[in-house]
Coordinates of C-alpha atoms in Angstrom, one line a residue:
Chain A
M1 CA 126.5 69.2 165.1
T2 CA 128.5 66.4 163.5
G3 CA 128.2 64.3 166.6
F4 CA 124.5 64.9 166.7
L5 CA 124.1 63.9 163.1
V6 CA 126.2 60.7 163.5
R7 CA 124.2 59.7 166.6
R8 CA 120.9 60.5 164.9
V9 CA 121.8 58.5 161.7
G10 CA 123.0 55.7 164.0
Q11 CA 119.5 55.4 165.5
I12 CA 118.0 55.1 162.0
I13 CA 119.9 51.9 161.0
P14 CA 118.4 49.6 163.7
T15 CA 115.0 51.0 163.0
L16 CA 115.3 50.3 159.3
L17 CA 116.7 46.8 159.9
I18 CA 113.8 45.9 162.2
L19 CA 111.4 47.3 159.7
S20 CA 112.9 45.2 157.0
L21 CA 112.3 42.1 159.2
L22 CA 108.7 43.1 159.7
V23 CA 108.1 43.8 156.0
F24 CA 109.7 40.5 155.1
G25 CA 107.6 38.8 157.8
L26 CA 104.4 40.1 156.1
Q27 CA 104.9 37.3 153.5
Q28 CA 104.5 34.7 156.2
L29 CA 101.0 36.0 157.1
M30 CA 99.9 35.2 153.6
P31 CA 97.5 32.3 153.4
G32 CA 98.4 29.8 150.7
D33 CA 101.4 29.2 148.6
P34 CA 102.8 32.2 146.6
A35 CA 104.0 29.9 143.9
L36 CA 100.4 28.8 143.3
I37 CA 99.3 32.4 142.8
L38 CA 102.2 33.2 140.5
A39 CA 101.7 30.0 138.4
G40 CA 98.2 31.0 137.5
E41 CA 96.8 28.7 134.8
E42 CA 99.9 26.4 135.1
R43 CA 99.3 25.7 138.8
G44 CA 98.8 22.0 138.0
D45 CA 102.3 21.7 136.6
P46 CA 104.7 20.6 139.3
Q47 CA 107.7 21.5 137.2
V48 CA 106.5 25.1 136.8
L49 CA 105.9 25.3 140.6
A50 CA 109.3 23.9 141.3
Q51 CA 110.9 26.5 139.0
I52 CA 109.0 29.4 140.6
R53 CA 109.9 28.1 144.1
A54 CA 113.6 28.0 143.1
E55 CA 113.5 31.4 141.5
L56 CA 111.9 33.0 144.6
M57 CA 114.1 30.9 146.9
L58 CA 110.9 29.6 148.5
D59 CA 112.6 26.2 148.9
R60 CA 115.3 27.7 151.1
P61 CA 115.2 28.3 154.9
L62 CA 113.6 31.5 156.0
W63 CA 116.7 33.2 157.3
E64 CA 118.4 32.6 153.9
Q65 CA 115.4 34.0 152.1
Y66 CA 115.5 37.1 154.3
L67 CA 119.3 37.7 153.9
H68 CA 119.0 37.3 150.2
W69 CA 116.0 39.7 150.1
L70 CA 117.8 42.2 152.4
S71 CA 121.0 42.2 150.4
R72 CA 119.0 43.3 147.3
V73 CA 116.8 45.7 149.1
V74 CA 119.8 47.5 150.5
V75 CA 121.0 48.3 147.0
G76 CA 117.5 49.5 146.0
D77 CA 116.4 46.3 144.3
F78 CA 112.9 45.6 145.6
G79 CA 112.3 42.7 143.3
F80 CA 109.8 42.3 140.5
S81 CA 106.1 43.0 140.3
W82 CA 104.4 39.7 140.0
R83 CA 101.7 41.3 137.8
I84 CA 103.5 43.4 135.3
R85 CA 107.0 42.0 135.5
L86 CA 108.7 45.3 136.0
P87 CA 111.1 46.2 138.8
V88 CA 109.3 47.4 141.9
S89 CA 111.8 50.2 142.4
E90 CA 111.1 51.4 138.8
L91 CA 107.3 51.5 139.5
I92 CA 107.8 53.4 142.7
L93 CA 110.2 56.0 141.1
E94 CA 107.7 56.5 138.3
K95 CA 104.7 57.2 140.6
L96 CA 106.5 59.1 143.3
P97 CA 106.7 62.5 141.4
V98 CA 102.9 62.5 140.9
T99 CA 102.3 62.0 144.7
F100 CA 105.1 64.5 145.4
Q101 CA 103.3 67.1 143.4
L102 CA 100.0 66.3 145.2
A103 CA 101.7 66.3 148.6
T104 CA 103.4 69.6 147.9
M105 CA 100.2 71.3 146.9
S106 CA 98.4 69.9 149.9
F107 CA 101.1 71.0 152.2
V108 CA 101.0 74.5 150.8
I109 CA 97.3 74.6 151.3
G110 CA 97.6 73.2 154.8
V111 CA 100.3 75.7 155.9
V112 CA 98.6 78.7 154.3
I113 CA 95.3 77.9 156.1
G114 CA 96.6 76.2 159.2
V115 CA 99.3 78.5 160.5
P116 CA 97.5 81.8 160.3
C117 CA 94.3 80.3 161.7
G118 CA 96.4 78.9 164.6
V119 CA 97.9 82.3 165.3
L120 CA 94.6 84.1 165.2
S121 CA 93.0 81.5 167.3
A122 CA 95.7 81.9 170.0
V123 CA 95.6 85.7 169.9
W124 CA 91.8 85.6 170.2
K125 CA 91.7 82.9 172.7
D126 CA 88.3 82.1 174.1
R127 CA 86.6 84.5 171.8
P128 CA 84.0 83.6 169.1
A129 CA 86.7 83.5 166.3
D130 CA 88.8 81.1 168.4
W131 CA 85.7 78.8 168.8
A132 CA 84.9 79.0 165.2
I133 CA 88.4 78.1 164.1
N134 CA 88.6 75.3 166.6
A135 CA 85.2 73.9 165.4
V136 CA 86.4 74.0 161.8
A137 CA 89.6 72.2 162.7
L138 CA 87.7 69.5 164.6
F139 CA 85.5 69.0 161.6
G140 CA 88.6 68.7 159.5
I141 CA 90.1 66.1 161.7
S142 CA 86.8 64.1 161.9
T143 CA 86.0 64.1 158.2
P144 CA 87.2 60.9 156.4
N145 CA 89.2 62.4 153.5
F146 CA 87.8 59.9 151.0
W147 CA 84.2 61.0 151.8
L148 CA 85.2 64.7 151.5
G149 CA 86.7 63.8 148.1
I150 CA 83.5 62.2 146.9
M151 CA 81.5 65.2 148.2
L152 CA 83.8 67.7 146.4
I153 CA 83.3 65.7 143.2
L154 CA 79.6 65.8 143.7
L155 CA 79.7 69.6 144.1
F156 CA 82.3 70.8 141.7
S157 CA 82.2 68.2 139.0
V158 CA 78.7 66.8 139.0
Q159 CA 76.6 69.8 140.1
L160 CA 78.7 72.8 139.0
G161 CA 80.8 71.1 136.3
W162 CA 83.8 73.3 137.1
L163 CA 86.5 70.6 137.6
P164 CA 87.2 67.2 136.1
P165 CA 86.1 64.5 138.6
S166 CA 89.2 62.3 137.9
G167 CA 92.3 61.8 135.9
Y168 CA 95.7 63.4 136.0
V169 CA 97.8 65.6 133.7
P170 CA 101.5 66.2 134.4
P171 CA 102.4 69.9 134.9
W172 CA 104.9 70.0 132.1
E173 CA 102.3 68.9 129.6
D174 CA 99.6 71.4 130.5
P175 CA 100.0 73.4 133.7
W176 CA 96.4 74.6 133.8
Q177 CA 94.9 71.2 133.3
S178 CA 97.3 69.8 135.8
L179 CA 96.1 72.2 138.4
A180 CA 92.5 71.5 137.5
T181 CA 93.0 67.8 138.0
T182 CA 94.9 68.1 141.3
I183 CA 93.3 71.0 143.1
M184 CA 90.4 69.0 144.6
P185 CA 92.6 66.1 145.9
A186 CA 95.1 68.6 147.2
F187 CA 92.4 70.5 149.0
V188 CA 91.1 67.2 150.5
L189 CA 94.5 66.4 151.8
G190 CA 95.3 70.0 152.7
T191 CA 92.3 70.4 155.0
G192 CA 93.7 67.5 157.2
V193 CA 97.1 69.1 157.4
A194 CA 95.6 72.5 158.1
S195 CA 93.6 71.1 161.0
V196 CA 96.6 69.5 162.6
L197 CA 98.9 72.4 162.0
M198 CA 96.3 74.8 163.3
R199 CA 96.0 72.9 166.6
H200 CA 99.7 72.8 167.0
T201 CA 100.3 76.4 166.0
R202 CA 97.6 77.5 168.5
A203 CA 99.2 75.5 171.3
A204 CA 102.7 76.8 170.5
M205 CA 101.5 80.4 170.2
L206 CA 99.7 80.2 173.5
G207 CA 102.9 78.9 175.1
A208 CA 105.0 81.6 173.5
L209 CA 102.5 84.4 174.4
S210 CA 102.8 83.5 178.1
Q211 CA 106.6 83.8 178.1
D212 CA 108.5 86.4 179.9
Y213 CA 110.1 87.8 176.7
V214 CA 106.6 88.6 175.4
R215 CA 105.8 90.4 178.6
T216 CA 109.0 92.3 178.3
A217 CA 108.2 93.2 174.7
R218 CA 104.8 94.4 175.7
A219 CA 106.3 96.4 178.6
K220 CA 108.6 98.1 176.3
G221 CA 105.6 99.5 174.6
L222 CA 105.8 97.6 171.4
S223 CA 102.6 97.3 169.4
E224 CA 100.6 94.0 169.8
R225 CA 101.2 93.3 166.1
V226 CA 105.0 93.4 166.5
V227 CA 104.8 91.4 169.7
V228 CA 102.8 88.7 168.0
A229 CA 104.6 88.6 164.7
K230 CA 108.2 89.2 165.7
H231 CA 108.5 87.8 169.2
A232 CA 105.9 85.1 169.8
L233 CA 105.4 83.7 166.3
R234 CA 109.1 83.3 165.6
N235 CA 109.6 81.1 168.6
A236 CA 106.2 79.3 168.2
L237 CA 107.1 78.3 164.7
I238 CA 110.1 76.2 165.7
P239 CA 108.0 73.2 166.8
V240 CA 105.6 73.8 164.0
V241 CA 108.3 73.6 161.4
T242 CA 109.4 70.2 162.6
L243 CA 105.8 69.0 162.9
G244 CA 105.1 70.2 159.4
T245 CA 107.9 68.0 158.1
I246 CA 106.3 64.9 159.7
E247 CA 102.9 66.0 158.4
F248 CA 104.4 66.0 154.9
G249 CA 105.3 62.4 155.3
R250 CA 101.8 61.5 156.6
L251 CA 100.4 63.0 153.4
L252 CA 101.8 59.9 151.7
A253 CA 99.3 57.8 153.7
G254 CA 96.5 60.1 153.1
A255 CA 97.2 60.0 149.4
V256 CA 96.3 56.3 149.3
L257 CA 92.5 56.8 149.3
T258 CA 92.5 60.2 147.8
E259 CA 94.4 59.1 144.7
Q260 CA 92.0 56.1 144.5
I261 CA 89.0 58.4 144.5
F262 CA 90.4 60.9 142.0
T263 CA 92.1 58.2 139.9
I264 CA 95.5 59.9 140.2
P265 CA 98.2 57.5 139.1
G266 CA 100.5 58.1 142.1
F267 CA 102.1 56.2 145.0
G268 CA 98.8 55.6 146.8
K269 CA 97.1 54.1 143.8
L270 CA 100.1 51.9 143.2
I271 CA 99.7 50.2 146.6
V272 CA 95.9 49.9 146.2
D273 CA 96.2 48.4 142.8
A274 CA 98.9 46.1 144.1
V275 CA 96.6 45.0 146.9
F276 CA 93.8 44.2 144.5
N277 CA 96.1 42.3 142.2
R278 CA 97.8 40.4 145.0
D279 CA 101.0 41.9 143.8
Y280 CA 102.8 41.3 147.1
P281 CA 106.4 42.5 146.2
V282 CA 104.9 45.9 145.2
V283 CA 103.0 46.1 148.5
Q284 CA 106.2 45.4 150.4
G285 CA 108.2 47.8 148.3
V286 CA 105.7 50.6 148.8
V287 CA 105.7 50.0 152.6
L288 CA 109.5 50.1 152.7
A289 CA 109.8 53.2 150.5
T290 CA 107.2 55.0 152.6
A291 CA 109.0 54.1 155.8
L292 CA 112.3 55.3 154.2
I293 CA 110.8 58.6 153.2
F294 CA 109.2 59.0 156.6
V295 CA 112.5 58.2 158.4
L296 CA 114.4 60.7 156.3
L297 CA 111.8 63.3 156.8
S298 CA 112.0 62.9 160.6
L299 CA 115.8 63.1 160.3
L300 CA 115.3 66.4 158.4
A301 CA 112.9 67.6 161.0
D302 CA 115.4 66.9 163.8
L303 CA 118.1 68.6 161.8
L304 CA 115.9 71.7 161.2
Y305 CA 115.1 71.7 164.9
A306 CA 118.7 71.5 165.8
A307 CA 119.6 74.2 163.3
V308 CA 117.1 76.7 164.8
N309 CA 117.5 75.6 168.4
P310 CA 121.2 75.6 169.4
R311 CA 120.5 74.2 172.8
L312 CA 119.7 70.8 171.3
R313 CA 123.0 70.5 169.5
A314 CA 125.0 70.6 172.7
A315 CA 122.8 68.0 174.4
Chain B
M1 CA 103.2 66.4 187.3
S2 CA 103.4 64.0 190.2
A3 CA 101.6 60.7 190.0
F4 CA 99.7 61.6 193.1
T5 CA 97.5 64.0 191.2
R6 CA 96.1 61.3 189.0
G7 CA 92.7 59.9 189.9
G8 CA 91.9 56.8 191.9
A9 CA 95.4 55.5 192.2
A10 CA 96.3 52.7 194.6
G11 CA 98.9 54.1 196.9
A12 CA 97.8 57.7 196.4
P13 CA 96.8 59.5 199.6
P14 CA 93.1 59.8 200.2
A15 CA 91.7 63.2 199.3
I16 CA 91.6 65.3 202.4
G17 CA 88.8 67.7 202.9
G18 CA 87.6 67.8 199.3
E19 CA 86.5 65.8 196.4
S20 CA 88.7 62.9 195.1
P21 CA 90.6 63.4 191.9
G22 CA 88.4 60.9 190.1
R23 CA 85.2 62.7 191.2
R24 CA 86.7 66.1 190.2
A25 CA 87.5 64.7 186.8
L26 CA 84.0 63.3 186.4
R27 CA 82.5 66.7 187.4
Q28 CA 84.7 68.6 184.9
F29 CA 83.8 66.1 182.2
M30 CA 80.1 66.5 182.9
A31 CA 80.5 70.3 182.8
H32 CA 82.1 70.0 179.4
R33 CA 79.1 70.6 177.2
L34 CA 80.6 69.5 173.9
A35 CA 82.0 66.3 175.4
M36 CA 78.6 65.5 176.9
A37 CA 77.0 66.1 173.5
G38 CA 79.6 63.8 171.9
L39 CA 78.8 61.2 174.6
V40 CA 75.1 61.4 173.8
V41 CA 75.8 61.0 170.1
V42 CA 78.0 58.0 170.8
A43 CA 75.3 56.5 172.9
I44 CA 72.7 57.0 170.2
F45 CA 75.0 55.2 167.7
V46 CA 75.7 52.4 170.1
L47 CA 71.9 51.9 170.6
A48 CA 71.3 52.1 166.9
A49 CA 73.9 49.4 166.3
L50 CA 72.5 47.2 169.1
L51 CA 68.9 47.7 168.1
A52 CA 69.5 47.6 164.3
P53 CA 67.4 44.5 163.8
W54 CA 64.4 46.2 165.4
L55 CA 65.0 49.8 164.2
A56 CA 65.8 49.1 160.6
P57 CA 62.6 49.4 158.5
Y58 CA 63.8 46.8 156.0
D59 CA 66.1 43.8 155.7
P60 CA 69.5 45.4 154.8
L61 CA 70.3 42.6 152.4
E62 CA 66.9 42.4 150.7
T63 CA 67.3 43.4 147.0
S64 CA 64.4 44.6 144.9
W65 CA 64.4 45.2 141.1
S66 CA 61.3 47.4 141.4
R67 CA 63.0 50.1 143.5
L68 CA 66.6 50.5 142.2
R69 CA 68.3 53.8 143.2
Q70 CA 65.2 55.6 144.4
A71 CA 65.7 59.1 145.8
P72 CA 65.0 59.6 149.5
S73 CA 61.3 59.5 150.2
W74 CA 59.0 58.8 153.2
A75 CA 59.2 55.1 152.5
H76 CA 63.0 55.2 152.2
P77 CA 64.3 58.2 154.1
F78 CA 67.9 57.7 152.8
G79 CA 66.8 56.3 149.4
T80 CA 67.6 52.9 148.0
D81 CA 70.9 51.6 146.5
E82 CA 71.9 50.1 143.2
N83 CA 70.3 46.7 144.2
G84 CA 67.1 48.3 145.6
R85 CA 68.2 47.8 149.2
D86 CA 67.1 50.4 151.8
V87 CA 70.0 52.7 152.6
L88 CA 68.7 53.7 156.0
S89 CA 68.6 50.0 157.1
R90 CA 72.1 49.5 155.7
V91 CA 73.4 52.5 157.5
L92 CA 71.9 51.3 160.8
W93 CA 73.4 47.8 160.3
G94 CA 76.6 49.3 159.2
A95 CA 77.0 51.0 162.6
R96 CA 77.5 47.5 163.9
A97 CA 80.6 46.8 161.7
S98 CA 82.0 50.3 162.3
L99 CA 81.6 50.5 166.1
M100 CA 82.6 46.9 166.6
A101 CA 85.7 47.4 164.5
G102 CA 86.6 50.6 166.4
V103 CA 86.2 49.1 169.8
V104 CA 87.7 45.7 169.0
A105 CA 90.7 47.1 167.1
V106 CA 91.5 49.6 169.9
G107 CA 90.9 47.0 172.6
G108 CA 93.3 44.7 170.8
A109 CA 95.8 47.5 170.3
A110 CA 95.7 48.3 174.0
L111 CA 96.0 44.7 175.0
M112 CA 99.1 44.2 172.8
G113 CA 100.7 47.6 173.3
V114 CA 100.1 48.3 177.0
P115 CA 101.7 45.2 178.5
L116 CA 104.7 45.5 176.1
G117 CA 105.1 49.2 177.0
L118 CA 104.9 48.4 180.7
L119 CA 107.4 45.7 180.3
A120 CA 109.8 48.0 178.4
G121 CA 109.4 50.8 180.9
L122 CA 109.8 48.7 184.0
A123 CA 112.4 46.2 182.8
G124 CA 114.6 48.6 181.0
G125 CA 117.9 47.4 179.4
W126 CA 117.8 45.3 176.3
V127 CA 114.1 44.4 176.7
D128 CA 113.3 48.1 176.5
A129 CA 115.7 48.5 173.6
V130 CA 114.1 45.7 171.6
I131 CA 110.5 46.7 172.2
S132 CA 111.2 50.4 171.6
R133 CA 113.0 49.8 168.4
V134 CA 110.2 47.6 167.1
A135 CA 107.7 50.3 168.0
D136 CA 109.9 52.9 166.3
A137 CA 110.1 50.8 163.2
M138 CA 106.3 50.3 163.1
L139 CA 105.7 54.0 163.7
S140 CA 107.9 54.9 160.8
V141 CA 105.1 53.6 158.5
P142 CA 102.0 55.7 158.5
S143 CA 99.4 53.5 160.3
L144 CA 96.9 53.4 157.4
I145 CA 99.6 52.1 155.0
L146 CA 100.7 49.5 157.6
A147 CA 97.1 48.4 158.1
I148 CA 96.5 48.2 154.4
A149 CA 99.6 46.0 153.9
L150 CA 98.7 43.8 156.9
A151 CA 95.1 43.4 155.7
A152 CA 96.3 42.7 152.2
F153 CA 98.5 39.8 153.3
L154 CA 96.0 38.5 155.9
G155 CA 93.2 38.4 153.2
P156 CA 90.0 40.5 152.9
A157 CA 87.7 40.0 155.9
L158 CA 86.3 42.3 158.7
E159 CA 88.2 40.2 161.3
N160 CA 91.5 40.6 159.5
A161 CA 90.9 44.4 159.0
M162 CA 90.3 44.7 162.8
L163 CA 93.5 42.7 163.5
A164 CA 95.4 44.9 161.0
I165 CA 94.2 48.1 162.6
A166 CA 94.9 46.8 166.0
I167 CA 98.5 45.8 165.1
A168 CA 99.1 49.2 163.4
A169 CA 97.7 51.1 166.4
A170 CA 99.5 49.0 169.1
P171 CA 102.9 50.9 169.0
V172 CA 101.2 54.2 170.1
F173 CA 99.8 52.4 173.2
A174 CA 103.2 50.8 173.9
R175 CA 105.0 54.1 173.7
L176 CA 102.5 55.8 176.0
A177 CA 102.6 53.0 178.5
R178 CA 106.4 52.9 178.4
G179 CA 106.6 56.6 179.1
M180 CA 104.2 56.4 182.0
A181 CA 105.9 53.4 183.4
L182 CA 109.3 55.2 183.3
E183 CA 107.7 58.2 185.1
A184 CA 106.1 55.9 187.7
R185 CA 109.3 54.1 188.3
S186 CA 111.1 57.2 189.4
T187 CA 108.5 58.1 192.1
D188 CA 108.8 57.4 195.8
W189 CA 105.6 55.4 196.1
F190 CA 106.8 53.0 193.5
E191 CA 110.1 52.7 195.3
S192 CA 108.3 52.0 198.5
A193 CA 106.0 49.4 196.9
R194 CA 109.1 47.7 195.6
A195 CA 110.9 47.9 199.0
L196 CA 107.9 46.1 200.5
G197 CA 109.0 43.1 198.5
N198 CA 106.1 43.1 196.0
P199 CA 106.9 41.1 192.9
P200 CA 107.4 43.3 189.8
W201 CA 104.2 42.2 188.0
R202 CA 102.2 43.1 191.0
N203 CA 103.8 46.6 191.1
A204 CA 103.0 47.0 187.4
L205 CA 99.4 45.8 187.8
L206 CA 98.4 47.5 191.1
H207 CA 100.6 50.6 191.1
V208 CA 101.5 51.6 187.6
L209 CA 98.4 50.6 185.7
P210 CA 95.8 52.6 187.8
N211 CA 98.0 55.7 187.5
I212 CA 98.4 55.5 183.7
A213 CA 94.7 54.7 183.2
P214 CA 93.5 58.3 182.6
P215 CA 95.9 59.0 179.7
L216 CA 95.2 55.6 178.3
L217 CA 91.5 56.3 178.4
V218 CA 92.0 59.5 176.5
Q219 CA 94.2 57.8 174.0
A220 CA 91.8 54.9 173.5
T221 CA 88.8 57.3 172.9
L222 CA 90.7 59.2 170.2
A223 CA 92.1 56.0 168.8
I224 CA 88.5 54.6 168.3
A225 CA 87.8 57.6 166.1
E226 CA 90.8 56.8 164.0
A227 CA 90.0 53.1 164.0
I228 CA 86.5 53.8 162.7
I229 CA 88.0 55.9 159.8
A230 CA 90.6 53.1 159.2
E231 CA 87.9 50.4 159.1
A232 CA 85.9 52.5 156.7
A233 CA 89.0 53.0 154.6
L234 CA 89.8 49.3 154.5
S235 CA 86.2 48.4 153.7
F236 CA 86.2 51.1 151.0
L237 CA 89.2 49.4 149.5
G238 CA 87.4 46.0 149.7
L239 CA 89.7 44.8 152.5
G240 CA 87.2 45.0 155.4
Q241 CA 83.6 43.9 155.6
Q242 CA 82.7 41.8 152.6
P243 CA 79.6 42.5 150.5
P244 CA 76.7 42.1 150.7
A245 CA 77.1 42.7 154.5
P246 CA 76.6 46.4 155.1
S247 CA 79.5 48.6 156.1
W248 CA 79.8 52.4 155.7
G249 CA 83.1 52.1 153.8
S250 CA 82.0 49.6 151.3
M251 CA 78.8 51.5 150.8
L252 CA 80.8 54.6 149.9
N253 CA 82.9 52.5 147.4
S254 CA 79.9 51.4 145.4
A255 CA 78.3 54.8 145.8
Q256 CA 81.1 56.3 143.8
R257 CA 79.9 54.7 140.6
F258 CA 76.5 56.3 140.9
I259 CA 77.6 59.7 142.1
E260 CA 75.8 61.4 139.2
S261 CA 72.6 59.5 139.3
A262 CA 72.2 58.7 143.0
P263 CA 74.3 61.1 145.2
W264 CA 72.4 60.1 148.3
L265 CA 74.2 56.8 148.2
A266 CA 77.4 58.7 149.0
I267 CA 76.0 61.3 151.4
F268 CA 74.5 59.2 154.1
P269 CA 77.1 56.5 154.9
G270 CA 79.8 59.3 154.9
L271 CA 77.7 61.5 157.1
A272 CA 77.4 58.6 159.6
I273 CA 81.2 58.1 159.7
F274 CA 81.7 61.9 160.1
V275 CA 79.2 62.3 162.9
V276 CA 80.3 59.3 164.9
V277 CA 84.0 60.1 164.5
L278 CA 83.3 63.7 165.5
A279 CA 81.5 62.5 168.6
F280 CA 84.4 60.3 169.7
N281 CA 86.8 63.1 169.1
L282 CA 84.6 65.5 171.3
V283 CA 84.5 62.9 174.1
G284 CA 88.3 62.3 173.8
D285 CA 89.0 66.1 174.0
G286 CA 86.7 66.4 176.9
L287 CA 88.3 63.5 178.7
R288 CA 91.7 65.0 178.1
D289 CA 90.6 68.3 179.6
A290 CA 89.0 66.7 182.6
L291 CA 91.8 64.1 183.3
D292 CA 94.9 66.2 182.7
P293 CA 95.8 67.8 186.0
R294 CA 97.7 70.5 184.1
T295 CA 94.4 72.0 182.8
K296 CA 92.7 72.6 186.2
R297 CA 89.8 75.0 186.0

């Protein structure tokens, strides 16, 4: 297990290094001089421009800029927001819990809907219930989540007046209000997760149900319920668990537009606001942080997989 | 899963006493009713986009102060927007931006990803290591966030949005092509083609590419669905098609402000995205069922 862990972590480091190069390289795509953007009203003053260039090391060769930037990123210093002059890492850490709450709720919704539907759809393969579940999953995958969000606001906030259309209340201030403000966005994100998990659960269950040990269990005279729940499902869930971990990471991306629509001050809204404000260090910081979370989640997924599947550890 | 079972490959033996793999795939696809329905819907949208200047009842940019935010009626089946423009005409013209973005972005992604993936798979060694690590690094950022970041740095424009989506989608194609190239490299027919003294690029072009075409086609179809959503998302954020040019994403963005007084503004562009994405997904699923030799019927 230790060897596996060391090898797996060893793979992450080059990935992250290349990623840092790419994120740093984003700056070079930018049309125009960042110093001019930063200087704002004082853009005519060559002294101010020179000062900004020196501060951002824009007057140095690229490789030097990169190494300097990397040496700070490694210790968690993502630089300063151009717009609000706060450390980027502070902004990210401040917004992350909000998105984490949203992602957790969406994930729970996705698992609670997706996994049972996948199991039922596999058990009832090629019957009307299977078709219906598949159709709903296809709809879920094809619906742009920002449109679904607007439609839910239209129905539940504008027409029925049951839920607030936007805003956010932290759970420790008012749990009920917090739930009311996050349930719609969580549902929007959760349907996407549910559709993906349903398809994978169905495929994994169909695979498991055709295995010899299931035939043996049936031949022993076990009831179909026991066969499905105890024998097939347990094995089918192994790939689903790891996939679920990855899906959790993808919720961060989904949260971008959903948070924008429901004006939830999370991670996604941070990058959108940064894009609007041309606050490039924040954009870079969010991309790096997302990648880091994603890489750590896939590591977790692999470890979970190895933990439940001993064959992999020896390999 | 031997490469021989894939359709229309150079070097594959001719089908003996039966239909060719390509013909069988076509027959299976045609028998797939949902996929055919999806194809019909895609065709309708393509026609709508091409014929928008003749089909649209009004000029999509023509504003009118006398008909601001009118509910759907016979004169304006989808209503009018906050500037008095006809929503149906804008949805029809918007199909151009969305479909073009989907096709161009995926074409670009395939043009970038496939050659690099083939190179990685066929060359191996450090070339493979570098290309694979870069693909891994890019895949570790969810593609929408990567596209948003790229579009933000490139500047807001439809062309930049398409480029950003293409770059963000390229690693998936690279990984697919690399996997297929590795598989092809281990087959006897590839070995014999090499033994005949064909140069490596010729082997890649004539022997590997035709064999990996079916899975690439499936991937490309499903990727178009994703690219259309991504373009709508970028335009929704103001990073794609610039106003007043119509695009479904930017229409949804401005519709948000009038959700109480003019809900039709949000319903129709979103419905258009949903229907066309659903259609591409149906076609993609149908192609996968028809082209994957593992799901013979």
